[in-house]
Amino acid sequence: MQSPIKGFSKLSREEKVKVLIEQQQLAPQLANSFSEYIHPEKQHLFNDISENVISNYYLPFSLAPNFLINDELFIVPMVIEESSVVAAASKAAGFWSKNGGFQTKVINTIKNGQIFFTWGGETKQLITYKDEIKKRILSASEGITRKMRERGGGIVDIDFLSIDNMTSTHQALIKFKTADSMGANFINTCLETIAPYLIDFINQHDALNHNDEAKLVMSILSNYTPECLVECKVSCPIEQLSPYAGNYSAFEFAQRFKTAVEIAINDPYRAVTHNKGIFNGIDAVVLATGNDFRAIEAGAQAYASRNGKYASLTSIDVSESEFNYTLTVPLALGTVGGLINTHPLAKAAMEILHQPTAEKLMQIVASAGMANNFGAVASLVTTGIQKGHMKLHLSNVLNALEASKSEKEIAIKHFKDSVVSYSLVESFLNNHRG
Ligand code: MEV
């Protein structure tokens, strides 16, 4: 067995690659692939984003035009590896731009932080002193919250909650507003500042003092943000849906669409895939704008289970004449700070969107989620998704098979009206190559 590497982070990029190739017995040419994607002038920016950087991982930065959101037209930047996502988002955005656009509203922007502690008393005793404790923590954090308060944010409230199956462990759930920043650093700094004051308050208060005195366990923001919520609606007279209806009447299409959504509301297996289609759009914009897609995913997936069963994030209302479709999703996003300040393309994405506020970005991101989900469900209940999907995937398959420019042209012509699959493309190329 080889011995572990010592001091890897202190090696130069070239040394790291050398160690990698030697220790893992990889092809020496791999070093060229890593060098090829190093930025000639701005590599320092990317090196500073993470640790042990040896190259850059490219993903396409694309644009989805024609997003009409509350009567304002956006071209939306998307970073994603799945070939059909931007095309589906653009098509749906174009369709809805002629049918009233995306109607969005931010319901609230509350984010949460948690301080966990052990203590022999009962949570309900702490609730009695909630106002006094709130006063104490507001004054303890005054210095670090000043700037945020000037921007309209700060600590909003404090609550005490018990924890299932843990009688002597409690939590203070602290509610924040963080203006245009995602707020992770702000919230964590506040929590770590506040926590000792909270513990002292409990231990020094005669009525709360207990043999089993309060001891801090940990303080951290929560990525569950059910009150940082945005809603996105599309509505139109049913007959307007005919461009999406395929071989069905617009009315039949609307009914089929409704059934598909009801399945996703009631069946968790389908709900996960349905919501995945929403996240095709959401994640792509979140990533393009330098936001934390893991936080968004974790929070929104948990929200999808808020009623005790994982379900669709969308709801539907189809009457005799009207189609109304709604997405409600928590999106704790920021438009200042973090990667947005350092990644040149995250900055460019913000410029494309005209430097939106965090609330505006929540509405844009939700619209992208709605566009992709609408396009996916519309395909599923008409032609199926493989037709469009594999057509767009054709160029990936051709690249994987190292097709030349002329082979690509011939293959694209050949597969224009026929079914695409990896093996069909492979045998077509093999035949062509003789
Ligand atoms: C594929 O990336 C996304 C879909 O599976 C979403 C859905 O099934 O609704 C098409």
GROMACS .gro file of C-alpha atoms and ligand atoms in nm:
model
  444
    1MET     CA    1   0.000   0.000   0.000
    2GLN     CA    2   0.127   0.349  -0.086
    3SER     CA    3   0.186   0.593   0.197
    4PRO     CA    4  -0.045   0.896   0.234
    5ILE     CA    5   0.073   1.222   0.073
    6LYS     CA    6   0.207   1.480   0.318
    7GLY     CA    7   0.177   1.854   0.256
    8PHE     CA    8  -0.011   1.815  -0.076
    9SER     CA    9  -0.165   2.163  -0.053
   10LYS     CA   10   0.185   2.320  -0.034
   11LEU     CA   11   0.298   2.171  -0.367
   12SER     CA   12   0.286   2.375  -0.688
   13ARG     CA   13   0.017   2.290  -0.944
   14GLU     CA   14   0.267   2.097  -1.157
   15GLU     CA   15   0.394   1.905  -0.855
   16LYS     CA   16   0.040   1.812  -0.755
   17VAL     CA   17  -0.032   1.676  -1.103
   18LYS     CA   18   0.297   1.482  -1.097
   19VAL     CA   19   0.212   1.327  -0.759
   20LEU     CA   20  -0.136   1.240  -0.884
   21ILE     CA   21  -0.007   1.068  -1.197
   22GLU     CA   22   0.269   0.882  -1.017
   23GLN     CA   23   0.072   0.773  -0.713
   24GLN     CA   24  -0.239   0.671  -0.904
   25GLN     CA   25  -0.039   0.533  -1.199
   26LEU     CA   26  -0.226   0.738  -1.458
   27ALA     CA   27  -0.134   0.819  -1.817
   28PRO     CA   28   0.124   1.104  -1.822
   29GLN     CA   29  -0.076   1.276  -2.103
   30LEU     CA   30  -0.344   1.355  -1.845
   31ALA     CA   31  -0.120   1.644  -1.737
   32ASN     CA   32  -0.184   1.809  -2.076
   33SER     CA   33  -0.563   1.796  -2.028
   34PHE     CA   34  -0.526   1.982  -1.701
   35SER     CA   35  -0.287   2.241  -1.848
   36GLU     CA   36  -0.510   2.298  -2.149
   37TYR     CA   37  -0.790   2.442  -1.936
   38ILE     CA   38  -0.576   2.672  -1.724
   39HIS     CA   39  -0.664   3.036  -1.790
   40PRO     CA   40  -0.361   3.214  -1.939
   41GLU     CA   41  -0.411   3.541  -1.746
   42LYS     CA   42  -0.677   3.501  -1.480
   43GLN     CA   43  -0.601   3.164  -1.327
   44HIS     CA   44  -0.529   3.329  -0.990
   45LEU     CA   45  -0.901   3.408  -0.960
   46PHE     CA   46  -0.996   3.042  -0.990
   47ASN     CA   47  -0.709   2.923  -0.772
   48ASP     CA   48  -0.845   3.139  -0.493
   49ILE     CA   49  -1.193   2.988  -0.513
   50SER     CA   50  -1.091   2.643  -0.389
   51GLU     CA   51  -0.798   2.442  -0.255
   52ASN     CA   52  -0.560   2.216  -0.450
   53VAL     CA   53  -0.674   2.354  -0.787
   54ILE     CA   54  -0.504   2.181  -1.081
   55SER     CA   55  -0.730   2.296  -1.366
   56ASN     CA   56  -1.074   2.442  -1.444
   57TYR     CA   57  -1.386   2.239  -1.511
   58TYR     CA   58  -1.567   2.399  -1.802
   59LEU     CA   59  -1.944   2.397  -1.835
   60PRO     CA   60  -2.137   2.585  -2.103
   61PHE     CA   61  -2.260   2.933  -2.010
   62SER     CA   62  -2.580   2.975  -2.216
   63LEU     CA   63  -2.860   3.225  -2.261
   64ALA     CA   64  -3.234   3.162  -2.253
   65PRO     CA   65  -3.409   3.463  -2.408
   66ASN     CA   66  -3.767   3.595  -2.385
   67PHE     CA   67  -3.834   3.557  -2.014
   68LEU     CA   68  -4.121   3.799  -1.955
   69ILE     CA   69  -4.145   3.829  -1.578
   70ASN     CA   70  -4.403   4.071  -1.436
   71ASP     CA   71  -4.394   4.260  -1.768
   72GLU     CA   72  -4.015   4.295  -1.765
   73LEU     CA   73  -3.819   4.110  -2.034
   74PHE     CA   74  -3.503   3.919  -1.934
   75ILE     CA   75  -3.242   3.714  -2.112
   76VAL     CA   76  -3.151   3.454  -1.854
   77PRO     CA   77  -2.798   3.312  -1.815
   78MET     CA   78  -2.786   2.937  -1.749
   79VAL     CA   79  -2.494   2.707  -1.670
   80ILE     CA   80  -2.582   2.342  -1.722
   81GLU     CA   81  -2.448   2.024  -1.876
   82GLU     CA   82  -2.781   1.872  -1.989
   83SER     CA   83  -2.821   1.958  -2.356
   84SER     CA   84  -3.200   2.000  -2.371
   85VAL     CA   85  -3.245   2.231  -2.070
   86VAL     CA   86  -3.166   2.569  -2.226
   87ALA     CA   87  -3.363   2.484  -2.541
   88ALA     CA   88  -3.667   2.378  -2.335
   89ALA     CA   89  -3.644   2.688  -2.112
   90SER     CA   90  -3.614   2.919  -2.415
   91LYS     CA   91  -3.909   2.756  -2.590
   92ALA     CA   92  -4.133   2.778  -2.281
   93ALA     CA   93  -4.022   3.137  -2.208
   94GLY     CA   94  -4.100   3.234  -2.569
   95PHE     CA   95  -4.442   3.071  -2.545
   96TRP     CA   96  -4.533   3.235  -2.215
   97SER     CA   97  -4.402   3.575  -2.330
   98LYS     CA   98  -4.695   3.573  -2.575
   99ASN     CA   99  -4.935   3.454  -2.307
  100GLY     CA  100  -4.898   3.695  -2.019
  101GLY     CA  101  -4.551   3.592  -1.905
  102PHE     CA  102  -4.448   3.463  -1.563
  103GLN     CA  103  -4.637   3.631  -1.277
  104THR     CA  104  -4.412   3.618  -0.976
  105LYS     CA  105  -4.412   3.743  -0.619
  106VAL     CA  106  -4.182   3.708  -0.321
  107ILE     CA  107  -4.384   3.587  -0.024
  108ASN     CA  108  -4.115   3.645   0.239
  109THR     CA  109  -3.735   3.650   0.276
  110ILE     CA  110  -3.678   3.517   0.629
  111LYS     CA  111  -3.370   3.299   0.682
  112ASN     CA  112  -3.293   3.092   0.989
  113GLY     CA  113  -3.005   3.025   1.223
  114GLN     CA  114  -2.991   2.770   1.505
  115ILE     CA  115  -2.813   2.765   1.840
  116PHE     CA  116  -2.821   2.419   2.000
  117PHE     CA  117  -2.752   2.369   2.368
  118THR     CA  118  -2.804   2.114   2.641
  119TRP     CA  119  -2.985   2.221   2.957
  120GLY     CA  120  -3.186   2.042   3.225
  121GLY     CA  121  -3.488   2.275   3.209
  122GLU     CA  122  -3.790   2.269   2.979
  123THR     CA  123  -3.811   2.457   2.649
  124LYS     CA  124  -4.140   2.619   2.752
  125GLN     CA  125  -3.961   2.799   3.040
  126LEU     CA  126  -3.736   2.968   2.787
  127ILE     CA  127  -4.034   3.077   2.580
  128THR     CA  128  -4.156   3.278   2.883
  129TYR     CA  129  -3.833   3.480   2.872
  130LYS     CA  130  -3.829   3.516   2.495
  131ASP     CA  131  -3.867   3.897   2.490
  132GLU     CA  132  -3.597   3.953   2.752
  133ILE     CA  133  -3.359   3.717   2.571
  134LYS     CA  134  -3.433   3.885   2.239
  135LYS     CA  135  -3.343   4.224   2.389
  136ARG     CA  136  -3.019   4.077   2.523
  137ILE     CA  137  -2.911   3.920   2.194
  138LEU     CA  138  -3.005   4.229   1.992
  139SER     CA  139  -2.782   4.445   2.208
  140ALA     CA  140  -2.501   4.182   2.210
  141SER     CA  141  -2.500   4.177   1.830
  142GLU     CA  142  -2.559   4.549   1.771
  143GLY     CA  143  -2.207   4.613   1.641
  144ILE     CA  144  -2.202   4.330   1.390
  145THR     CA  145  -2.556   4.388   1.261
  146ARG     CA  146  -2.529   4.766   1.209
  147LYS     CA  147  -2.443   4.756   0.839
  148MET     CA  148  -2.701   4.488   0.766
  149ARG     CA  149  -2.967   4.689   0.952
  150GLU     CA  150  -2.880   4.992   0.738
  151ARG     CA  151  -2.953   4.774   0.432
  152GLY     CA  152  -3.290   4.668   0.573
  153GLY     CA  153  -3.183   4.335   0.725
  154GLY     CA  154  -3.082   4.209   1.068
  155ILE     CA  155  -3.215   3.982   1.340
  156VAL     CA  156  -3.591   3.961   1.317
  157ASP     CA  157  -3.699   3.725   1.593
  158ILE     CA  158  -3.605   3.441   1.825
  159ASP     CA  159  -3.796   3.128   1.911
  160PHE     CA  160  -3.721   2.831   2.136
  161LEU     CA  161  -3.797   2.483   2.012
  162SER     CA  162  -3.752   2.140   2.160
  163ILE     CA  163  -3.592   1.863   1.958
  164ASP     CA  164  -3.772   1.534   1.898
  165ASN     CA  165  -3.638   1.246   2.110
  166MET     CA  166  -3.382   1.469   2.290
  167THR     CA  167  -3.537   1.597   2.613
  168SER     CA  168  -3.236   1.788   2.747
  169THR     CA  169  -3.124   1.934   2.413
  170HIS     CA  170  -3.288   2.257   2.294
  171GLN     CA  171  -3.257   2.509   2.017
  172ALA     CA  172  -3.291   2.879   1.974
  173LEU     CA  173  -3.425   2.933   1.623
  174ILE     CA  174  -3.323   3.282   1.520
  175LYS     CA  175  -3.484   3.454   1.223
  176PHE     CA  176  -3.286   3.689   1.000
  177LYS     CA  177  -3.328   3.913   0.700
  178THR     CA  178  -3.012   3.952   0.498
  179ALA     CA  179  -3.108   4.211   0.230
  180ASP     CA  180  -2.931   4.130  -0.099
  181SER     CA  181  -2.675   3.888   0.041
  182MET     CA  182  -2.734   3.517   0.076
  183GLY     CA  183  -2.626   3.587   0.433
  184ALA     CA  184  -2.451   3.264   0.536
  185ASN     CA  185  -2.148   3.444   0.680
  186PHE     CA  186  -2.357   3.715   0.840
  187ILE     CA  187  -2.589   3.464   1.006
  188ASN     CA  188  -2.305   3.242   1.129
  189THR     CA  189  -2.112   3.538   1.270
  190CYS     CA  190  -2.423   3.662   1.451
  191LEU     CA  191  -2.497   3.317   1.593
  192GLU     CA  192  -2.144   3.266   1.721
  193THR     CA  193  -2.152   3.610   1.881
  194ILE     CA  194  -2.493   3.564   2.038
  195ALA     CA  195  -2.454   3.206   2.164
  196PRO     CA  196  -2.240   3.281   2.477
  197TYR     CA  197  -2.482   3.559   2.582
  198LEU     CA  198  -2.774   3.322   2.548
  199ILE     CA  199  -2.602   3.051   2.754
  200ASP     CA  200  -2.502   3.307   3.020
  201PHE     CA  201  -2.854   3.443   3.037
  202ILE     CA  202  -2.995   3.097   3.108
  203ASN     CA  203  -2.730   3.005   3.366
  204GLN     CA  204  -2.743   3.337   3.548
  205HIS     CA  205  -3.118   3.379   3.561
  206ASP     CA  206  -3.256   3.260   3.897
  207ALA     CA  207  -3.573   3.118   3.744
  208LEU     CA  208  -3.384   2.928   3.474
  209ASN     CA  209  -3.079   2.822   3.668
  210HIS     CA  210  -3.064   2.440   3.678
  211ASN     CA  211  -2.826   2.175   3.817
  212ASP     CA  212  -2.780   2.056   3.465
  213GLU     CA  213  -2.661   2.399   3.347
  214ALA     CA  214  -2.686   2.524   2.988
  215LYS     CA  215  -2.393   2.425   2.765
  216LEU     CA  216  -2.350   2.523   2.403
  217VAL     CA  217  -2.343   2.241   2.146
  218MET     CA  218  -2.316   2.437   1.819
  219SER     CA  219  -2.439   2.736   1.620
  220ILE     CA  220  -2.506   2.734   1.247
  221LEU     CA  221  -2.745   2.875   0.987
  222SER     CA  222  -3.020   2.643   0.864
  223ASN     CA  223  -3.053   2.576   0.493
  224TYR     CA  224  -3.419   2.501   0.554
  225THR     CA  225  -3.582   2.833   0.465
  226PRO     CA  226  -3.958   2.771   0.433
  227GLU     CA  227  -4.020   3.143   0.489
  228CYS     CA  228  -3.782   3.259   0.216
  229LEU     CA  229  -4.043   3.185  -0.042
  230VAL     CA  230  -4.125   3.287  -0.398
  231GLU     CA  231  -4.425   3.207  -0.613
  232CYS     CA  232  -4.434   3.191  -0.994
  233LYS     CA  233  -4.759   3.154  -1.189
  234VAL     CA  234  -4.846   3.107  -1.554
  235SER     CA  235  -5.205   3.131  -1.675
  236CYS     CA  236  -5.380   3.145  -2.008
  237PRO     CA  237  -5.705   3.054  -2.180
  238ILE     CA  238  -5.683   2.681  -2.258
  239GLU     CA  239  -5.711   2.728  -2.635
  240GLN     CA  240  -5.380   2.919  -2.628
  241LEU     CA  241  -5.201   2.597  -2.529
  242SER     CA  242  -5.235   2.441  -2.877
  243PRO     CA  243  -4.866   2.499  -2.975
  244TYR     CA  244  -4.776   2.252  -2.699
  245ALA     CA  245  -5.068   2.013  -2.753
  246GLY     CA  246  -4.913   1.794  -3.027
  247ASN     CA  247  -5.176   1.556  -3.162
  248TYR     CA  248  -5.419   1.643  -2.882
  249SER     CA  249  -5.670   1.924  -2.865
  250ALA     CA  250  -5.566   2.209  -2.635
  251PHE     CA  251  -5.837   2.100  -2.391
  252GLU     CA  252  -5.716   1.738  -2.388
  253PHE     CA  253  -5.360   1.861  -2.342
  254ALA     CA  254  -5.460   2.073  -2.040
  255GLN     CA  255  -5.639   1.774  -1.883
  256ARG     CA  256  -5.341   1.544  -1.946
  257PHE     CA  257  -5.105   1.808  -1.802
  258LYS     CA  258  -5.329   1.837  -1.493
  259THR     CA  259  -5.326   1.459  -1.443
  260ALA     CA  260  -4.945   1.456  -1.469
  261VAL     CA  261  -4.918   1.726  -1.201
  262GLU     CA  262  -5.168   1.548  -0.977
  263ILE     CA  263  -4.957   1.232  -1.005
  264ALA     CA  264  -4.653   1.435  -0.893
  265ILE     CA  265  -4.854   1.574  -0.601
  266ASN     CA  266  -4.954   1.227  -0.486
  267ASP     CA  267  -4.672   0.992  -0.580
  268PRO     CA  268  -4.324   1.056  -0.432
  269TYR     CA  269  -4.138   0.857  -0.702
  270ARG     CA  270  -4.284   1.081  -0.969
  271ALA     CA  271  -4.261   1.394  -0.750
  272VAL     CA  272  -3.882   1.362  -0.728
  273THR     CA  273  -3.845   1.348  -1.107
  274HIS     CA  274  -4.103   1.624  -1.158
  275ASN     CA  275  -3.912   1.847  -0.914
  276LYS     CA  276  -3.583   1.748  -1.080
  277GLY     CA  277  -3.722   1.906  -1.397
  278ILE     CA  278  -3.787   2.226  -1.196
  279PHE     CA  279  -3.428   2.216  -1.067
  280ASN     CA  280  -3.295   2.183  -1.421
  281GLY     CA  281  -3.393   2.548  -1.460
  282ILE     CA  282  -3.335   2.663  -1.103
  283ASP     CA  283  -2.986   2.514  -1.061
  284ALA     CA  284  -2.869   2.641  -1.400
  285VAL     CA  285  -2.946   3.004  -1.307
  286VAL     CA  286  -2.829   2.961  -0.949
  287LEU     CA  287  -2.495   2.831  -1.075
  288ALA     CA  288  -2.461   3.100  -1.344
  289THR     CA  289  -2.519   3.372  -1.084
  290GLY     CA  290  -2.259   3.234  -0.843
  291ASN     CA  291  -2.507   3.118  -0.581
  292ASP     CA  292  -2.489   2.807  -0.362
  293PHE     CA  293  -2.688   2.542  -0.549
  294ARG     CA  294  -2.642   2.282  -0.272
  295ALA     CA  295  -2.810   2.514  -0.023
  296ILE     CA  296  -3.094   2.583  -0.265
  297GLU     CA  297  -3.144   2.213  -0.343
  298ALA     CA  298  -3.130   2.101   0.022
  299GLY     CA  299  -3.378   2.369   0.135
  300ALA     CA  300  -3.625   2.326  -0.148
  301GLN     CA  301  -3.622   1.944  -0.143
  302ALA     CA  302  -3.696   1.957   0.231
  303TYR     CA  303  -3.978   2.204   0.160
  304ALA     CA  304  -4.124   1.953  -0.086
  305SER     CA  305  -4.168   1.718   0.214
  306ARG     CA  306  -4.312   1.979   0.451
  307ASN     CA  307  -4.647   1.800   0.482
  308GLY     CA  308  -4.487   1.471   0.580
  309LYS     CA  309  -4.469   1.328   0.228
  310TYR     CA  310  -4.242   1.434  -0.060
  311ALA     CA  311  -4.461   1.604  -0.323
  312SER     CA  312  -4.455   1.828  -0.628
  313LEU     CA  313  -4.349   2.191  -0.579
  314THR     CA  314  -4.612   2.292  -0.834
  315SER     CA  315  -4.990   2.300  -0.814
  316ILE     CA  316  -5.247   2.324  -1.089
  317ASP     CA  317  -5.593   2.457  -1.149
  318VAL     CA  318  -5.759   2.383  -1.482
  319SER     CA  319  -6.116   2.509  -1.525
  320GLU     CA  320  -6.340   2.476  -1.832
  321SER     CA  321  -6.156   2.759  -1.999
  322GLU     CA  322  -5.846   2.859  -1.798
  323PHE     CA  323  -5.509   2.695  -1.733
  324ASN     CA  324  -5.337   2.812  -1.411
  325TYR     CA  325  -5.010   2.662  -1.303
  326THR     CA  326  -4.810   2.767  -0.993
  327LEU     CA  327  -4.465   2.693  -0.854
  328THR     CA  328  -4.392   2.779  -0.491
  329VAL     CA  329  -4.034   2.731  -0.380
  330PRO     CA  330  -3.797   2.857  -0.111
  331LEU     CA  331  -3.492   3.024  -0.267
  332ALA     CA  332  -3.237   3.178  -0.029
  333LEU     CA  333  -3.034   3.368  -0.288
  334GLY     CA  334  -2.793   3.657  -0.285
  335THR     CA  335  -2.683   3.912  -0.541
  336VAL     CA  336  -2.386   4.053  -0.350
  337GLY     CA  337  -2.089   3.887  -0.185
  338GLY     CA  338  -1.936   3.542  -0.219
  339LEU     CA  339  -1.855   3.407  -0.565
  340ILE     CA  340  -2.045   3.697  -0.723
  341ASN     CA  341  -1.756   3.927  -0.627
  342THR     CA  342  -1.485   3.703  -0.766
  343HIS     CA  343  -1.602   3.483  -1.055
  344PRO     CA  344  -1.592   3.688  -1.377
  345LEU     CA  345  -1.884   3.499  -1.533
  346ALA     CA  346  -2.098   3.521  -1.220
  347LYS     CA  347  -2.041   3.897  -1.238
  348ALA     CA  348  -2.133   3.890  -1.609
  349ALA     CA  349  -2.452   3.696  -1.527
  350MET     CA  350  -2.551   3.969  -1.281
  351GLU     CA  351  -2.484   4.231  -1.546
  352ILE     CA  352  -2.700   4.042  -1.798
  353LEU     CA  353  -2.980   4.052  -1.541
  354HIS     CA  354  -2.918   4.425  -1.474
  355GLN     CA  355  -2.781   4.378  -1.120
  356PRO     CA  356  -3.103   4.240  -0.970
  357THR     CA  357  -3.189   4.260  -0.603
  358ALA     CA  358  -3.201   3.925  -0.425
  359GLU     CA  359  -3.581   3.939  -0.441
  360LYS     CA  360  -3.574   3.997  -0.817
  361LEU     CA  361  -3.328   3.711  -0.861
  362MET     CA  362  -3.561   3.481  -0.662
  363GLN     CA  363  -3.834   3.562  -0.917
  364ILE     CA  364  -3.608   3.508  -1.218
  365VAL     CA  365  -3.480   3.175  -1.083
  366ALA     CA  366  -3.833   3.055  -1.003
  367SER     CA  367  -3.941   3.147  -1.358
  368ALA     CA  368  -3.657   2.938  -1.502
  369GLY     CA  369  -3.773   2.646  -1.284
  370MET     CA  370  -4.128   2.693  -1.405
  371ALA     CA  371  -4.018   2.718  -1.772
  372ASN     CA  372  -3.824   2.391  -1.758
  373ASN     CA  373  -4.091   2.205  -1.567
  374PHE     CA  374  -4.367   2.328  -1.799
  375GLY     CA  375  -4.164   2.220  -2.103
  376ALA     CA  376  -4.084   1.877  -1.952
  377VAL     CA  377  -4.440   1.795  -1.845
  378ALA     CA  378  -4.579   1.922  -2.178
  379SER     CA  379  -4.343   1.687  -2.365
  380LEU     CA  380  -4.415   1.395  -2.133
  381VAL     CA  381  -4.791   1.409  -2.189
  382THR     CA  382  -4.760   1.452  -2.568
  383THR     CA  383  -4.460   1.322  -2.763
  384GLY     CA  384  -4.250   1.191  -2.472
  385ILE     CA  385  -3.917   1.353  -2.396
  386GLN     CA  386  -3.677   1.131  -2.587
  387LYS     CA  387  -3.759   1.278  -2.927
  388GLY     CA  388  -3.641   1.629  -2.843
  389HIS     CA  389  -3.386   1.518  -2.585
  390MET     CA  390  -3.194   1.276  -2.806
  391LYS     CA  391  -3.195   1.518  -3.100
  392LEU     CA  392  -3.011   1.768  -2.879
  393HIS     CA  393  -2.798   1.491  -2.735
  394LEU     CA  394  -2.687   1.389  -3.086
  395SER     CA  395  -2.397   1.635  -3.091
  396ASN     CA  396  -2.271   1.500  -2.754
  397VAL     CA  397  -2.284   1.145  -2.890
  398LEU     CA  398  -2.103   1.255  -3.206
  399ASN     CA  399  -1.833   1.426  -2.997
  400ALA     CA  400  -1.797   1.117  -2.778
  401LEU     CA  401  -1.749   0.911  -3.096
  402GLU     CA  402  -1.492   1.166  -3.220
  403ALA     CA  403  -1.688   1.241  -3.537
  404SER     CA  404  -1.524   1.485  -3.779
  405LYS     CA  405  -1.699   1.803  -3.897
  406SER     CA  406  -1.819   1.639  -4.219
  407GLU     CA  407  -1.928   1.321  -4.038
  408LYS     CA  408  -2.130   1.539  -3.801
  409GLU     CA  409  -2.304   1.715  -4.090
  410ILE     CA  410  -2.394   1.385  -4.255
  411ALA     CA  411  -2.513   1.233  -3.925
  412ILE     CA  412  -2.727   1.536  -3.834
  413LYS     CA  413  -2.893   1.516  -4.178
  414HIS     CA  414  -2.941   1.141  -4.143
  415PHE     CA  415  -3.099   1.158  -3.795
  416LYS     CA  416  -3.320   1.458  -3.876
  417ASP     CA  417  -3.632   1.243  -3.901
  418SER     CA  418  -3.527   0.923  -3.731
  419VAL     CA  419  -3.477   0.791  -3.380
  420VAL     CA  420  -3.145   0.879  -3.211
  421SER     CA  421  -2.964   0.646  -2.973
  422TYR     CA  422  -2.596   0.601  -2.892
  423SER     CA  423  -2.578   0.261  -3.062
  424LEU     CA  424  -2.767   0.377  -3.373
  425VAL     CA  425  -2.532   0.675  -3.410
  426GLU     CA  426  -2.230   0.451  -3.351
  427SER     CA  427  -2.334   0.196  -3.615
  428PHE     CA  428  -2.423   0.477  -3.859
  429LEU     CA  429  -2.072   0.622  -3.817
  430ASN     CA  430  -1.911   0.279  -3.844
  431ASN     CA  431  -2.098   0.210  -4.170
  432HIS     CA  432  -2.010   0.552  -4.301
  433ARG     CA  433  -1.644   0.505  -4.211
  434GLY     CA  434  -1.656   0.167  -4.386
  435MEV     C1  435  -3.493   1.543  -1.725
  435MEV     O1  436  -3.375   1.615  -1.697
  435MEV     C2  437  -3.608   1.606  -1.650
  435MEV     C3  438  -3.742   1.532  -1.665
  435MEV     O2  439  -3.728   1.397  -1.623
  435MEV     C4  440  -3.839   1.605  -1.575
  435MEV     C5  441  -3.974   1.538  -1.564
  435MEV     O3  442  -3.985   1.415  -1.578
  435MEV     O4  443  -4.072   1.613  -1.537
  435MEV     C6  444  -3.789   1.531  -1.806
   0.00000   0.00000   0.00000
